[in-house]
Coordinates of C-alpha atoms in Angstrom, one line a residue:
Chain A
X1301 CA -25.0 -18.8 15.0
X1302 CA -25.1 -15.1 14.3
X1303 CA -24.4 -12.3 17.2
X1304 CA -26.3 -9.3 18.3
X1305 CA -23.7 -6.7 17.3
X1306 CA -21.9 -3.5 19.7
X1307 CA -21.7 -0.7 17.8
X1308 CA -19.7 2.7 19.2
X1309 CA -20.9 5.2 17.3
X1310 CA -18.2 8.4 17.3
X1311 CA -19.4 12.2 15.8
X1312 CA -17.0 13.8 14.1
X1313 CA -16.2 16.9 13.0
X1314 CA -13.6 18.5 10.8
X1315 CA -12.1 14.8 10.6
X1316 CA -11.6 14.7 14.6
X1317 CA -14.2 13.4 17.2
X1318 CA -15.9 15.8 19.1
X1319 CA -15.2 16.3 22.7
X1320 CA -16.1 14.3 25.1
X1321 CA -14.5 11.2 24.6
X1322 CA -12.7 10.4 27.9
X1323 CA -9.8 7.5 26.3
X1324 CA -7.4 6.3 29.8
X1325 CA -5.3 5.3 27.0
X1326 CA -5.6 7.1 24.4
X1327 CA -2.4 10.1 23.1
X1328 CA -4.5 11.8 21.5
X1329 CA -8.7 11.2 22.6
X1330 CA -9.4 13.7 18.7
X1331 CA -7.3 11.0 16.6
X1332 CA -10.6 8.9 15.3
X1333 CA -8.6 6.2 13.6
X1334 CA -6.4 5.3 16.9
X1335 CA -10.1 5.8 19.0
X1336 CA -11.3 3.0 16.4
X1337 CA -8.8 1.1 16.4
X1338 CA -8.8 0.9 20.5
X1339 CA -12.7 0.0 19.8
X1340 CA -12.0 -2.7 17.5
X1341 CA -9.7 -3.7 19.9
X1342 CA -11.6 -3.7 22.8
X1343 CA -14.7 -6.2 21.2
X1344 CA -17.0 -3.8 19.6
X1345 CA -18.2 -5.4 16.4
X1346 CA -18.8 -2.4 14.1
X1347 CA -18.2 1.4 14.1
X1348 CA -20.5 4.1 13.2
X1349 CA -18.8 7.5 12.3
X1350 CA -21.3 10.5 12.6
X1351 CA -20.5 13.3 10.3
X1352 CA -21.9 16.4 12.3
X1353 CA -20.0 19.2 10.0
X1354 CA -22.0 20.2 6.6
X1355 CA -19.3 22.6 4.7
X1356 CA -17.4 20.8 1.4
X1357 CA -14.3 21.3 2.7
X1358 CA -15.0 19.1 5.8
X1359 CA -16.3 16.6 3.3
X1360 CA -12.7 16.1 2.1
X1361 CA -11.8 15.5 5.7
X1362 CA -13.8 13.3 6.1
X1363 CA -13.3 11.5 3.1
X1364 CA -9.3 11.7 4.1
X1365 CA -10.1 10.0 7.9
X1366 CA -13.0 6.7 5.9
X1367 CA -9.4 6.1 4.0
X1368 CA -7.4 5.7 6.7
X1369 CA -9.7 4.6 9.0
X1370 CA -10.5 1.7 6.2
X1371 CA -6.6 1.4 6.2
X1372 CA -6.5 0.5 9.8
X1373 CA -9.1 -1.1 11.1
X1374 CA -10.7 -4.6 10.4
X1375 CA -13.8 -4.3 11.2
X1376 CA -16.7 -3.1 8.8
X1377 CA -18.2 0.7 9.7
X1378 CA -20.9 3.0 8.3
X1379 CA -20.3 6.4 7.6
X1380 CA -23.6 8.6 8.1
X1381 CA -24.2 12.5 8.0
X1382 CA -24.9 14.5 5.4
X1383 CA -25.0 12.0 2.8
X1384 CA -27.3 12.9 -0.3
X1385 CA -26.7 12.2 -3.2
X1386 CA -25.5 8.6 -5.5
X1387 CA -22.3 10.5 -6.4
X1388 CA -21.8 11.4 -2.2
X1389 CA -22.0 7.7 -1.5
X1390 CA -20.1 6.2 -4.2
X1391 CA -16.9 8.4 -2.6
X1392 CA -17.3 7.1 0.6
X1393 CA -17.6 3.7 -0.3
X1394 CA -15.0 3.3 -2.9
X1395 CA -12.8 5.3 0.6
X1396 CA -13.4 2.0 2.2
X1397 CA -16.6 2.6 4.0
X1398 CA -18.8 -0.1 4.1
X1399 CA -21.5 1.3 4.6
X1400 CA -23.6 4.8 4.2
X1401 CA -26.3 5.8 6.2
X1402 CA -28.5 8.2 5.2
X1403 CA -31.5 9.8 6.9
X1404 CA -32.7 13.1 6.1
X1405 CA -32.0 13.1 2.4
X1406 CA -34.4 9.7 2.2
X1407 CA -37.4 12.0 3.7
X1408 CA -37.1 14.4 1.1
X1409 CA -36.4 12.1 -1.7
X1410 CA -37.4 8.9 -1.0
X1411 CA -37.0 7.4 -3.9
X1412 CA -33.1 7.9 -3.2
X1413 CA -33.3 5.0 -1.4
X1414 CA -33.8 3.4 -4.8
X1415 CA -31.0 4.4 -6.4
X1416 CA -28.8 3.5 -3.8
X1417 CA -29.8 0.0 -3.2
X1418 CA -29.5 -0.2 -7.3
X1419 CA -26.2 1.2 -7.5
X1420 CA -24.7 -0.1 -4.8
X1421 CA -26.7 -3.1 -3.3
X1422 CA -29.1 -2.7 -0.5
X1423 CA -26.0 -4.2 1.7
X1424 CA -24.4 -0.9 2.0
X1425 CA -27.2 1.6 2.7
X1426 CA -28.4 1.9 5.9
X1427 CA -31.6 3.8 6.8
X1428 CA -31.1 6.1 9.7
X1429 CA -34.3 7.5 11.1
X1430 CA -34.9 9.7 14.0
X1431 CA -38.5 9.6 15.6
X1432 CA -40.3 11.0 18.7
X1433 CA -43.3 9.1 20.6
X1434 CA -45.6 12.5 20.7
X1435 CA -49.6 12.1 21.9
X1436 CA -49.1 8.1 21.6
X1437 CA -47.8 7.8 18.1
X1438 CA -44.0 7.6 16.4
X1439 CA -43.4 10.3 14.7
X1440 CA -40.2 10.5 12.2
X1441 CA -37.7 13.3 12.6
X1442 CA -35.8 15.6 10.3
X1443 CA -32.8 17.5 10.6
X1444 CA -30.7 15.5 13.9
X1445 CA -34.5 15.0 15.8
X1446 CA -35.2 19.0 15.7
X1447 CA -38.0 19.5 13.0
X1448 CA -41.1 16.5 13.2
X1449 CA -42.7 15.3 10.1
X1450 CA -45.8 13.6 9.1
X1451 CA -44.7 10.3 8.8
X1452 CA -45.2 7.4 10.9
X1453 CA -42.2 5.5 12.1
X1454 CA -43.5 2.2 11.3
X1455 CA -44.8 2.8 7.7
X1456 CA -41.8 5.2 6.6
X1457 CA -39.4 1.9 7.9
X1458 CA -41.8 -0.4 5.4
X1459 CA -41.4 2.0 2.9
X1460 CA -37.0 2.2 3.3
X1461 CA -37.2 -1.7 3.6
X1462 CA -39.4 -1.4 0.3
X1463 CA -37.5 0.7 -1.7
X1464 CA -34.1 -0.9 -0.7
X1465 CA -32.8 -0.2 2.6
X1466 CA -30.8 -3.1 4.0
X1467 CA -30.3 -2.0 7.8
X1468 CA -32.2 0.1 9.3
X1469 CA -30.8 2.5 12.4
X1470 CA -33.2 3.5 14.5
X1471 CA -32.9 6.5 17.5
X1472 CA -35.0 7.3 19.7
X1473 CA -35.5 11.0 20.3
X1474 CA -37.3 9.8 23.9
X1475 CA -34.7 8.0 25.3
X1476 CA -31.3 9.4 23.6
X1477 CA -29.2 11.0 25.9
X1478 CA -31.2 10.0 28.9
X1479 CA -29.6 7.0 30.0
X1480 CA -33.5 5.1 30.9
X1481 CA -33.0 2.1 28.7
X1482 CA -33.8 1.7 24.6
X1483 CA -37.5 2.2 23.0
X1484 CA -37.9 -1.8 23.5
X1485 CA -41.5 -1.2 22.6
X1486 CA -41.6 0.6 20.0
X1487 CA -38.1 -1.8 18.6
X1488 CA -39.7 -5.2 18.8
X1489 CA -42.6 -4.0 16.9
X1490 CA -40.5 -2.7 14.2
X1491 CA -38.5 -6.2 14.4
X1492 CA -42.0 -7.0 13.5
X1493 CA -42.7 -4.3 10.8
X1494 CA -39.9 -5.0 8.6
X1495 CA -37.4 -8.2 7.8
X1496 CA -34.5 -6.3 7.3
X1497 CA -32.1 -5.8 10.7
X1498 CA -32.3 -3.5 13.2
X1499 CA -29.3 -1.1 14.8
X1500 CA -31.4 0.3 18.5
X1501 CA -29.8 3.7 19.5
X1502 CA -30.7 5.7 22.0
X1503 CA -30.9 5.1 25.7
X1504 CA -27.6 3.1 27.2
X1505 CA -27.1 3.9 30.0
X1506 CA -26.6 0.4 31.9
X1507 CA -25.3 -3.2 30.9
X1508 CA -28.8 -4.2 31.9
X1509 CA -30.3 -1.8 29.0
X1510 CA -28.8 -3.8 26.6
X1511 CA -29.5 -7.1 27.7
X1512 CA -33.2 -5.6 27.3
X1513 CA -32.9 -3.8 24.2
X1514 CA -31.7 -7.5 22.7
X1515 CA -34.5 -9.8 24.6
X1516 CA -37.2 -7.3 24.7
X1517 CA -36.4 -5.0 22.0
X1518 CA -35.2 -7.8 19.6
X1519 CA -32.5 -5.5 18.4
X1520 CA -30.0 -6.9 16.3
X1521 CA -27.3 -4.5 17.0
X1522 CA -27.5 -2.1 19.3
X1523 CA -25.6 1.3 19.2
X1524 CA -24.5 3.5 21.9
X1525 CA -21.9 7.2 22.1
X1526 CA -21.2 8.1 25.7
X1527 CA -21.6 5.1 27.8
X1528 CA -18.6 3.9 25.8
X1529 CA -15.9 7.2 24.8
X1530 CA -16.6 7.6 28.9
X1531 CA -15.6 4.1 30.1
X1532 CA -18.7 3.9 32.5
X1533 CA -19.3 0.6 30.0
X1534 CA -16.3 -1.6 28.9
X1535 CA -17.3 -3.4 25.5
X1536 CA -15.4 -6.7 27.0
X1537 CA -17.2 -6.4 30.8
X1538 CA -20.2 -6.0 28.8
X1539 CA -20.2 -8.8 26.4
X1540 CA -19.1 -10.7 29.3
X1541 CA -22.9 -9.9 31.2
X1542 CA -24.7 -10.5 27.7
X1543 CA -23.1 -14.2 27.4
X1544 CA -23.5 -14.6 31.2
X1545 CA -27.8 -13.6 30.3
X1546 CA -27.2 -16.5 27.1
X1547 CA -27.4 -13.7 24.0
X1548 CA -24.7 -15.0 21.4
X1549 CA -22.6 -12.1 21.1
X1550 CA -18.8 -12.4 19.3
X1551 CA -16.4 -12.3 22.4
Chain B
X1242 CA 4.5 -12.4 -4.4
X1243 CA 2.1 -11.0 -6.8
X1244 CA -1.1 -10.8 -5.4
X1245 CA -3.7 -9.5 -8.1
X1246 CA -7.4 -8.4 -7.2
X1247 CA -9.8 -8.7 -10.4
X1248 CA -11.1 -5.2 -10.4
X1249 CA -14.3 -5.4 -12.7
X1250 CA -16.0 -2.6 -11.2
X1251 CA -18.1 -4.7 -8.4
X1252 CA -18.0 -3.8 -4.8
X1253 CA -15.9 -2.5 -2.2
X1254 CA -12.6 -3.7 -3.0
X1255 CA -10.4 -1.3 -1.5
X1256 CA -10.7 -3.2 1.9
X1257 CA -9.4 -6.1 0.6
X1258 CA -6.4 -4.7 -1.1
X1259 CA -6.0 -2.6 2.4
X1260 CA -6.2 -6.0 4.7
X1261 CA -3.5 -7.5 2.0
X1262 CA -1.6 -4.0 2.8
X1263 CA -1.7 -5.1 6.6
X1264 CA 0.1 -8.6 5.9
X1265 CA 2.8 -6.3 3.9
X1266 CA 1.5 -7.2 0.4
X1267 CA 1.2 -4.5 -2.3
X1268 CA -2.0 -6.0 -4.0
X1269 CA -2.3 -4.6 -7.0
X1270 CA -6.1 -4.4 -8.5
X1271 CA -6.3 -5.0 -12.4
X1272 CA -9.1 -6.3 -15.2
X1273 CA -6.4 -7.3 -17.5
X1274 CA -6.3 -10.8 -18.9
X1275 CA -2.3 -11.0 -19.2
X1276 CA -1.6 -9.4 -15.9
X1277 CA -4.3 -11.5 -13.9
X1278 CA -2.5 -14.8 -15.8
X1279 CA 1.0 -13.6 -14.7
X1280 CA 0.0 -13.4 -10.5
X1281 CA 0.6 -15.7 -7.7
X1282 CA -2.4 -15.2 -6.1
X1283 CA -5.7 -14.2 -7.8
X1284 CA -8.3 -12.6 -5.4
X1285 CA -11.8 -12.7 -7.5
X1286 CA -13.7 -10.3 -5.2
X1287 CA -17.5 -8.8 -5.3
X1288 CA -20.1 -7.0 -3.9
X1289 CA -23.9 -6.2 -5.3
X1290 CA -26.4 -8.1 -7.7
X1291 CA -25.0 -11.0 -9.5
X1292 CA -26.3 -10.9 -12.9
X1293 CA -24.8 -7.5 -13.3
X1294 CA -21.7 -8.4 -11.9
X1295 CA -21.9 -11.6 -14.5
X1296 CA -22.4 -9.4 -17.1
X1297 CA -19.5 -6.9 -15.9
X1298 CA -17.2 -10.1 -15.7
X1299 CA -18.1 -10.7 -19.5
X1300 CA -17.1 -7.7 -20.6
X1301 CA -13.4 -7.5 -19.8
X1302 CA -14.3 -11.3 -20.9
X1303 CA -13.3 -12.6 -17.6
X1304 CA -15.7 -15.0 -17.6
X1305 CA -13.9 -17.5 -19.1
X1306 CA -10.5 -16.8 -18.2
X1307 CA -11.4 -17.0 -14.4
X1308 CA -12.3 -21.0 -14.6
X1309 CA -8.7 -21.7 -16.3
X1310 CA -6.9 -20.3 -13.7
X1311 CA -3.8 -22.6 -12.7
X1312 CA -2.6 -20.0 -9.6
X1313 CA -4.9 -20.1 -6.9
X1314 CA -7.9 -18.0 -6.3
X1315 CA -10.3 -16.9 -3.7
X1316 CA -13.2 -15.9 -4.4
X1317 CA -15.1 -13.1 -1.7
X1318 CA -18.9 -13.2 -1.1
X1319 CA -20.5 -12.7 -4.8
X1320 CA -17.3 -13.2 -6.3
X1321 CA -17.1 -17.2 -4.4
X1322 CA -20.9 -16.9 -5.3
X1323 CA -20.6 -16.1 -8.9
X1324 CA -17.7 -19.4 -9.0
X1325 CA -20.7 -21.9 -8.0
X1326 CA -23.0 -23.7 -11.2
X1327 CA -26.2 -21.4 -10.8
X1328 CA -27.8 -18.5 -8.6
X1329 CA -31.0 -17.9 -8.2
X1330 CA -30.4 -14.1 -7.8
X1331 CA -31.4 -12.7 -11.3
X1332 CA -31.6 -15.9 -12.6
X1333 CA -27.9 -16.1 -13.3
X1334 CA -25.1 -19.2 -14.4
X1335 CA -22.3 -19.3 -13.0
X1336 CA -19.0 -20.5 -13.4
X1337 CA -19.5 -23.4 -12.6
X1338 CA -16.3 -24.5 -10.6
X1339 CA -18.2 -24.9 -7.6
X1340 CA -20.5 -27.5 -8.2
X1341 CA -23.2 -25.9 -5.8
X1342 CA -26.4 -24.0 -6.3
X1343 CA -27.0 -20.4 -4.7
X1344 CA -30.2 -19.9 -3.3
X1345 CA -32.5 -17.1 -1.0
X1346 CA -32.9 -17.3 2.1
X1347 CA -36.8 -17.3 2.5
X1348 CA -38.7 -14.5 5.0
X1349 CA -38.7 -16.5 8.2
X1350 CA -35.4 -14.8 9.0
X1351 CA -34.2 -11.3 8.6
X1352 CA -33.0 -10.7 5.2
X1353 CA -29.7 -9.5 4.3
X1354 CA -27.6 -12.2 7.2
X1355 CA -25.8 -9.7 8.6
X1356 CA -23.0 -9.2 11.2
X1357 CA -20.7 -12.2 12.9
X1358 CA -21.3 -16.0 12.2
X1359 CA -19.7 -19.1 13.6
X1360 CA -18.3 -21.1 10.8
X1361 CA -18.0 -24.9 11.7
X1362 CA -16.7 -28.3 10.5
X1363 CA -13.1 -26.5 8.9
X1364 CA -11.3 -28.7 6.8
X1365 CA -8.6 -27.5 4.5
X1366 CA -5.0 -25.2 4.7
X1367 CA -7.1 -22.5 4.0
X1368 CA -8.4 -22.4 7.5
X1369 CA -5.7 -23.6 9.8
X1370 CA -4.8 -21.6 12.7
X1371 CA -8.4 -20.4 12.6
X1372 CA -10.5 -22.6 15.3
X1373 CA -13.7 -24.2 14.8
X1374 CA -16.7 -21.9 15.4
X1375 CA -14.7 -18.5 15.5
X1376 CA -16.5 -15.5 14.2
X1377 CA -16.4 -13.9 10.5
X1378 CA -18.5 -10.7 9.2
X1379 CA -20.8 -11.6 6.8
X1380 CA -23.6 -10.0 4.8
X1381 CA -25.4 -11.3 2.0
X1382 CA -29.0 -12.4 1.2
X1383 CA -28.0 -15.8 -1.0
X1384 CA -26.2 -18.5 -0.1
X1385 CA -24.0 -21.5 -1.1
X1386 CA -25.8 -25.0 -1.0
X1387 CA -23.8 -27.5 1.1
X1388 CA -21.5 -29.9 -1.4
X1389 CA -18.8 -31.7 -1.5
X1390 CA -16.5 -29.5 -1.8
X1391 CA -17.8 -27.2 1.3
X1392 CA -14.7 -26.8 3.5
X1393 CA -16.3 -25.0 6.5
X1394 CA -20.1 -24.1 7.3
X1395 CA -22.8 -21.7 9.0
X1396 CA -25.6 -21.5 10.1
X1397 CA -28.4 -19.2 9.5
X1398 CA -32.4 -20.4 9.0
X1399 CA -30.4 -23.6 7.9
X1400 CA -26.4 -25.0 7.1
X1401 CA -25.2 -23.3 4.1
X1402 CA -21.5 -23.2 2.9
X1403 CA -19.6 -20.5 4.3
X1404 CA -16.3 -21.6 2.3
X1405 CA -15.7 -23.8 -0.8
X1406 CA -13.1 -25.5 -2.4
X1407 CA -11.9 -27.3 -5.7
X1408 CA -8.4 -27.9 -6.8
X1409 CA -6.6 -24.2 -6.5
X1410 CA -10.2 -22.8 -6.8
X1411 CA -11.8 -21.6 -2.8
X1412 CA -14.2 -19.6 -1.8
X1413 CA -15.2 -17.8 1.2
X1414 CA -18.8 -16.4 1.8
X1415 CA -17.8 -14.1 4.9
X1416 CA -15.9 -11.5 4.2
X1417 CA -11.8 -12.2 5.9
X1418 CA -11.1 -8.2 5.4
X1419 CA -13.3 -7.3 7.7
X1420 CA -13.1 -10.2 10.1
X1421 CA -10.5 -9.0 12.6
X1422 CA -7.6 -11.1 13.4
X1423 CA -9.3 -14.5 11.9
X1424 CA -9.6 -13.1 9.0
X1425 CA -6.5 -12.1 8.5
X1426 CA -5.2 -15.2 9.4
X1427 CA -7.0 -17.0 6.6
X1428 CA -5.8 -14.2 4.2
X1429 CA -2.5 -15.3 5.5
X1430 CA -3.2 -18.5 4.8
X1431 CA -4.3 -18.1 1.5
X1432 CA -0.7 -16.3 0.7
X1433 CA 0.9 -19.5 2.5
X1434 CA -0.7 -22.0 -0.1

């Protein structure tokens, strides 16, 4: 049976993991490769690296990092952040990334998703969507969730699927950083709207939140950052808990 | 040992090369007929769309070479599917090594089938020391049906071939290079054949 996936997300700046990572057994918590290895050993099913730098010089550092991760890690990983061209995707995939996350660039030019899925296959194109519920309506936001657009989350998700997205990474801006649980209602509606896998993001605070996002939110995968980085939730413990709640996971 | 990864322009072969590197083997990327013929072991990878991948094989004249190879050959993902009789994807005629059809999952399930799934009914030296119901990582929208050459099965919407074998030809639908310890064991088993 297909397992639900647990995905730690690492923010990367200048080829280093960003502050706030508090891993007991690591000599250098800023080394993305060491951190990725530790997560893989602890049972992470996949990893997401989000490159939060924008300059060209730092892009080449990111490429080097992607290569080292691919060399040493034997689970799949996605790289996102500032990906806006076919060439940009190609170099990430050639360096060993399994999937590439596209966000703002798809909003600016939706046909990019058609081009990418045609060139590389839809299996490696993850469309990331940041959305916020405003007056009962879920609106897609740009630039890390700071700029609202007119796009409706569900219509946009459907369009992205039609254009060739292989997977969606949905972050609820209402839930992100609040640690009160995932946006399960919107997530389950999203699962009815599209027929591609959905990664839920934003809101993880307790193990029960993960149980809920799989049972009520119908998510295929759950992504979180701080609860894992700060050791508040150990992936091994989380997986035991999910299994005890009859959720199919890889142990 | 000389391991060649056939490089015909399809997919993320870097990861396969890295996986062998972790096993202490420097696998070589090549699309040269002579070099492939000189290999001890051949990896036939593939990610992307079937008809386009087959076109690329034809361009390098590899479509006629591959089915004649006498070395152990391991097809991975689309590579395995191209070794089958026919694929619904792009109505593509396959290389005919595995006597099964490749079909698309219906929309009764989410497509692609993406993530970690268990493999069952393991029955080949390729799979020794890999426990029944081990999890392997897969990403695919098309599947090879069950047939006489099925050496492992998996379930998503229906039961399908997770691995196939015909004499010296092996194929796996999942990605051993991304399947943690059990995937590494499979690649090591392939080297040990």
